[in-house]
């Protein structure tokens, strides 16, 4: 994973309503997924990233009164737009979520860092993470700290970091996470338990 | 090397108080590693705040989903750790059930084990007042569930108010609740969360029936002993109903027992009779946490009749007096002063309904207690508990002695006091309080005896004869309650008294002699028993009951001294005399048969065992005519016969005997009684030996469900049972489950005896070995080598254990491809195994070691 999420993404995202039936991310993602036969995460990552960022931006500008982004909702919306009505196979879903997890981390942290850099006038980013029925609210500063901790965790234990991204940033349930990673629910629960504890210690080390 | 992650994840499965010891042990002295893991464990506590709590995991279930044969209809309830669905079954029968399943993400070994234990306990319950467990299993992902009878009704309070029930009808429903709760208590389950919403009333053919639901689930699914977990949620909000919570339930240092349910029943009665909870909801709500806890701990609510306020109110008039006192007795802050069980509360309610006096009463209630005891004095003979009989006998005889003495010296006041006390205790014991009869809580009884002893010492001004009789009674009771030193002091005092007839003194000598003999002090015992026999035979002749007892005692002494010939002569003579004088179906004649059989069994010369079996068969047969089906002597006889039969290889018949004995024990002994455990465990081992694994497992499971590993007296039994259960599972091919049991044993042994204890090391060795058998040698290897290193230091002379461990380590090495090291270790181990005494277990290990060496040679 790229440890420097500040790297600017390539271009301005196209506006949603202008999308046509072909040549757009919807078809593209599906095509990549279909043709890749695995390992498509890297390829679709920029597309998913663009999609997520554009949805996030639209939200931020539209809902002035409440600047709380729901990470899960973003992913679901991106999913719907990129894969459309096509019912992707299990392997495609897996790759999509894996990419979405990474993309989500970057989008959120980009937003957070940018709003911190702008200081005055910038939007104070607030995000809800985790499962939609039990959301955890997090502010920009903590989000950045969490990102650093997650980078450190990924270096020690990629599996635990992956579970964290899926559970926490994408909002997948234990079952969905297990399905996505192709491991047992019990393993997910264990990885998640460890990841949380380790992230806590990393966060407190960072703040100390 | 084991990573901090692995250690952390294993430790998380343990109860919080066991974690540190576990981590220290697993880290093998690496302080830094301990620090890292403990840091993770501490951090774990705060993770919910940052990452959301366990509920973030969705249930992942929707109406229409199937679990086992059930189709989910709708979610009807949710607790901290489980979810309840209304579900439908179509095949083989159509019915609607309540399906309870553990929430996902909570499948730690700890929670799983308790969920399962509770399901089993529930399955044991057969009571119309308890929602039945119908079925159980696990989802594909391993989440356990069970299906229960679905109760369609409303809460008991709602039902009573809606239907305008009067006092008697309300009491009738509470009576049903008490009986149901009592049934559960007998099966070893404490509800701990009894409250109106957990007691539903359902109408069948126009008749109202109370059913207790959610039985013990609070206990089963509470993952760890969090402080005040029953009272507070993580964000400090009060859950549950504080009004129904006994003071000890908010005190984390006290283990909650059946009396917490008695308290809750009291609160329920209070609400049903007075219309309000013992502490007004508003008062508690406004009080704030600290004040609320204080109220629950310290404030006595007004009596229900007073709470109603209007003294002319019909209900107030009806409940004043007896019912007030029954309720208040249930609500005592100090559980020692509550009724001992729900069954006693039921009896009290029944007595009240029948117009009989109740046991509870205002502080001057002693007269009622005496009245009660007199009405029931005949029932003493039927009390199932030997302990109860002993104490009642003692106290009664003290009272009788004092009565005689009072006539002598005229201290009628003292006599009256004693009568009150004895009557009162009699009434308690008649209630067959399980805590008392189990011998678990004998402090009350010992207090009575201590009090009696002091009075005899300082206040009694009677003749030496009277004093001797009382002291012998006290001494006998002390012996019965496992206080041999105190008993000895009493008997010795008797020997110092001057008596007109030597018989009492001789009897005291026999009692003291027997006591010392039981304590293994044979040399001191011998002159006493010899003098007793000689003196009693001289004074009373050889066939007086007292002489015969002394002669039998001397026979046992000779047997213990190894003088089998002398013992045999004495036993045979005593048997002949008892039979001739009192008939062959006299209790003592049968006891003599038993004694002789035991002797023959010990001696085990040619023909001895066959004669012993003959004698015991006769004894068991005669026993049927003499004692009730459930008499302790009958039990003993059955056990002895079973033991003998198994000795000569008649295992099938032996199992029959043990099963019969066990059935009696299950009937008469309180749940969890040591003797019950021994019975279950012996039978399980025998079945195991006979290869009847399913039966063996069922017995083990039953025993495990009733043993409390936290209890000092049973913790070793608990570990042994669990371990043997593991062996049984292993033999049945359930390697994974066996492994789980062994790991549990490690935790238990470490908690009970410390991580470095021999038992803990042996358990660790077995658990790790099981990993090897499961093909997980990599995980097992560091654990096995650590155990071996520690055992070498701790028990250098235990060649057998060390040999086994060396073989295990060697095989783990072989599996990891370290052939040379493996060969060396196995050969070392094999040499050790060959040097120790032969046994079946050693043979198996030697075979295993040889087999392993073979495979090494092949490679």
XYZ file of C-alpha atoms in Angstrom, chain A residues 130-131 133-134 136-138 142 146 157 159-160 164 167-168 172-175 185-186 189-201 203, chain B residues 4-6 8-10 12-13 39-40 43-44 46-61 104-105 107-109 141 143:
70
model
C -18.014 0.796 11.113
C -21.266 -1.034 10.557
C -26.278 -0.034 12.671
C -23.577 0.882 15.163
C -18.629 5.265 15.197
C -18.078 8.921 14.566
C -14.585 10.147 13.929
C -8.228 11.231 14.653
C -5.739 6.272 12.602
C 0.469 -7.583 9.891
C -4.000 -9.441 7.270
C -5.050 -7.608 10.428
C -9.668 -3.441 9.806
C -14.717 -3.907 8.893
C -14.125 -0.325 9.847
C -18.584 -4.880 6.213
C -19.938 -7.275 8.811
C -17.887 -10.132 10.160
C -19.610 -12.506 7.746
C -15.662 -15.811 10.637
C -13.773 -16.862 13.663
C -13.182 -11.996 14.715
C -9.715 -12.831 15.990
C -7.928 -10.594 13.499
C -10.326 -7.790 14.302
C -9.836 -8.226 18.028
C -6.102 -8.128 17.650
C -6.139 -5.264 15.163
C -8.174 -3.074 17.433
C -5.954 -3.669 20.424
C -2.800 -3.140 18.392
C -4.162 0.038 16.812
C -5.014 1.331 20.271
C -1.462 0.833 21.414
C -2.436 5.404 18.675
C 2.525 -11.548 20.925
C -0.539 -11.733 18.705
C -1.045 -15.446 19.335
C -2.855 -12.119 23.162
C -5.584 -13.912 21.250
C -5.338 -16.966 23.457
C -8.447 -12.942 25.457
C -10.388 -16.178 25.637
C -0.308 -3.711 26.770
C -2.488 -5.256 24.081
C -5.745 -1.665 25.080
C -8.407 -4.236 24.250
C -10.787 0.512 25.459
C -11.276 -0.537 21.862
C -15.033 -0.380 21.908
C -14.879 3.326 22.502
C -12.849 3.931 19.378
C -14.061 1.198 17.089
C -17.587 0.593 18.262
C -18.702 -2.378 20.261
C -19.316 -5.983 19.449
C -22.833 -5.255 18.285
C -21.355 -3.621 15.242
C -21.332 -7.093 13.863
C -24.701 -7.448 12.248
C -26.681 -10.521 13.091
C -26.591 -11.329 9.426
C -29.924 -13.077 9.685
C -21.596 -13.389 15.911
C -18.120 -12.329 16.834
C -17.371 -17.063 19.888
C -14.546 -16.980 22.354
C -13.844 -20.308 23.927
C -20.064 -20.862 10.929
C -22.469 -20.067 16.133
